[in-house]
């Protein structure tokens, strides 16, 4: 039996809406990463971009367990000596709530050339308003 390798014209991309309101960050990120990789598709191939579009709404109200709200730190470095900047989760939630979810999901995607292409199919919005309403009216 020959191995089936889908052509780019045979790959269908569907749209998924995930509401992050009161959802635990890790569980939400696991579900979104699985959809982005296309793991639920019967024609799944690791080396191909099989990503479905994932729209995450209410990103600013995602839940974290334990004391992560004050203890979890996001680090950024400028490249210069002493250029480390550290932000707690509470600060990032106020100023850039989408980065919390992007950081969690990108940590669950493969670290190769596909990662940036898969993340382009991820759309995150802090509130419930998003411009992709027409893709979800079909249901």
Coordinates of C-alpha atoms in Angstrom, one line a residue:
X1 CA 0.0 0.0 0.0
X2 CA 1.4 3.4 -0.9
X3 CA 1.7 6.2 1.6
X4 CA -0.8 9.0 0.9
X5 CA 0.8 12.5 0.6
X6 CA -1.8 15.2 0.0
X7 CA -1.1 18.0 -2.4
X8 CA -1.6 21.6 -1.4
X9 CA -4.7 21.7 -3.5
X10 CA -6.2 18.8 -1.5
X11 CA -5.7 20.4 1.9
X12 CA -8.9 21.9 3.2
X13 CA -8.8 24.5 6.0
X14 CA -11.7 25.0 8.3
X15 CA -12.2 27.7 10.9
X16 CA -12.5 27.1 14.6
X17 CA -13.7 29.6 17.2
X18 CA -12.3 29.1 20.8
X19 CA -13.7 31.2 23.6
X20 CA -10.9 31.8 26.2
X21 CA -13.3 33.2 28.8
X22 CA -12.7 31.2 32.0
X23 CA -10.7 28.6 30.1
X24 CA -7.5 27.3 31.7
X25 CA -4.5 28.6 29.6
X26 CA -2.7 25.2 29.2
X27 CA -5.7 23.3 28.2
X28 CA -6.8 26.0 25.7
X29 CA -3.3 26.1 24.2
X30 CA -3.1 22.3 23.9
X31 CA -6.4 22.3 22.0
X32 CA -5.4 25.2 19.7
X33 CA -2.0 23.7 19.0
X34 CA -3.6 20.4 18.0
X35 CA -5.9 22.2 15.6
X36 CA -3.1 24.3 14.1
X37 CA -1.0 21.2 13.4
X38 CA -3.9 19.4 11.8
X39 CA -3.6 16.4 14.0
X40 CA -7.3 15.6 13.9
X41 CA -7.2 15.3 10.1
X42 CA -7.1 11.8 8.5
X43 CA -4.5 13.1 6.0
X44 CA -2.2 14.5 8.7
X45 CA 1.5 14.7 7.7
X46 CA 4.1 16.2 10.0
X47 CA 6.1 17.9 7.2
X48 CA 3.1 19.7 5.7
X49 CA 1.2 22.8 6.7
X50 CA -2.2 21.3 7.5
X51 CA -3.2 24.2 9.8
X52 CA -6.8 25.1 10.3
X53 CA -7.6 28.7 11.1
X54 CA -8.1 29.2 14.9
X55 CA -9.7 32.3 16.2
X56 CA -9.4 32.9 20.0
X57 CA -11.7 35.5 21.6
X58 CA -11.8 36.9 25.1
X59 CA -8.0 36.4 25.5
X60 CA -7.8 38.9 28.3
X61 CA -10.0 36.7 30.5
X62 CA -8.1 33.4 30.3
X63 CA -7.6 31.7 33.6
X64 CA -4.4 30.4 35.1
X65 CA -4.2 28.1 38.1
X66 CA -2.3 28.4 41.3
X67 CA -0.2 31.5 42.0
X68 CA 0.9 32.0 38.3
X69 CA -0.8 35.4 38.1
X70 CA 2.0 36.9 40.3
X71 CA 4.8 34.3 39.9
X72 CA 4.9 33.5 36.2
X73 CA 7.4 35.7 34.4
X74 CA 7.8 36.5 30.7
X75 CA 11.4 37.4 29.8
X76 CA 12.7 39.5 26.9
X77 CA 16.4 40.4 26.2
X78 CA 17.6 43.3 24.1
X79 CA 20.9 41.6 23.2
X80 CA 23.0 44.0 25.2
X81 CA 24.7 43.2 28.5
X82 CA 22.1 43.7 31.3
X83 CA 19.4 44.0 28.7
X84 CA 17.0 41.4 30.3
X85 CA 13.5 42.7 30.9
X86 CA 11.1 40.7 33.0
X87 CA 7.3 41.1 33.0
X88 CA 4.9 39.3 35.4
X89 CA 1.8 37.7 33.9
X90 CA -0.5 40.3 35.5
X91 CA 1.4 43.1 33.5
X92 CA 1.3 41.2 30.2
X93 CA -2.5 40.5 30.7
X94 CA -3.2 44.2 31.0
X95 CA -1.0 45.4 28.1
X96 CA -0.7 42.5 25.6
X97 CA -3.2 39.7 26.5
X98 CA -2.7 38.1 23.1
X99 CA 1.0 37.4 23.9
X100 CA 0.1 35.1 26.8
X101 CA -1.8 32.8 24.4
X102 CA 0.8 33.1 21.6
X103 CA 3.6 32.2 24.0
X104 CA 1.7 29.2 25.3
X105 CA 0.7 27.8 21.9
X106 CA 4.1 28.4 20.2
X107 CA 5.7 26.4 23.0
X108 CA 3.5 23.4 21.9
X109 CA 4.2 23.6 18.2
X110 CA 7.2 21.9 16.5
X111 CA 10.4 24.0 16.5
X112 CA 11.1 24.0 12.8
X113 CA 10.4 26.0 9.7
X114 CA 6.7 25.2 9.9
X115 CA 6.2 27.0 13.3
X116 CA 5.9 30.5 11.8
X117 CA 3.6 29.3 9.1
X118 CA 1.3 27.6 11.6
X119 CA 1.2 30.6 13.8
X120 CA 0.0 32.7 10.9
X121 CA -3.3 30.8 11.1
X122 CA -3.8 31.8 14.7
X123 CA -5.9 34.9 15.3
X124 CA -6.2 36.2 18.9
X125 CA -8.5 39.0 20.1
X126 CA -8.8 40.4 23.7
X127 CA -12.5 40.9 23.5
X128 CA -15.4 39.1 21.9
X129 CA -15.4 41.1 18.7
X130 CA -13.4 39.7 15.7
X131 CA -13.5 40.3 11.9
X132 CA -14.0 36.7 10.9
X133 CA -17.7 36.4 11.8
X134 CA -18.6 35.5 8.2
X135 CA -16.7 32.2 8.5
X136 CA -18.8 31.1 11.5
X137 CA -22.3 32.1 10.2
X138 CA -22.5 28.8 8.3
X139 CA -23.2 26.7 11.4

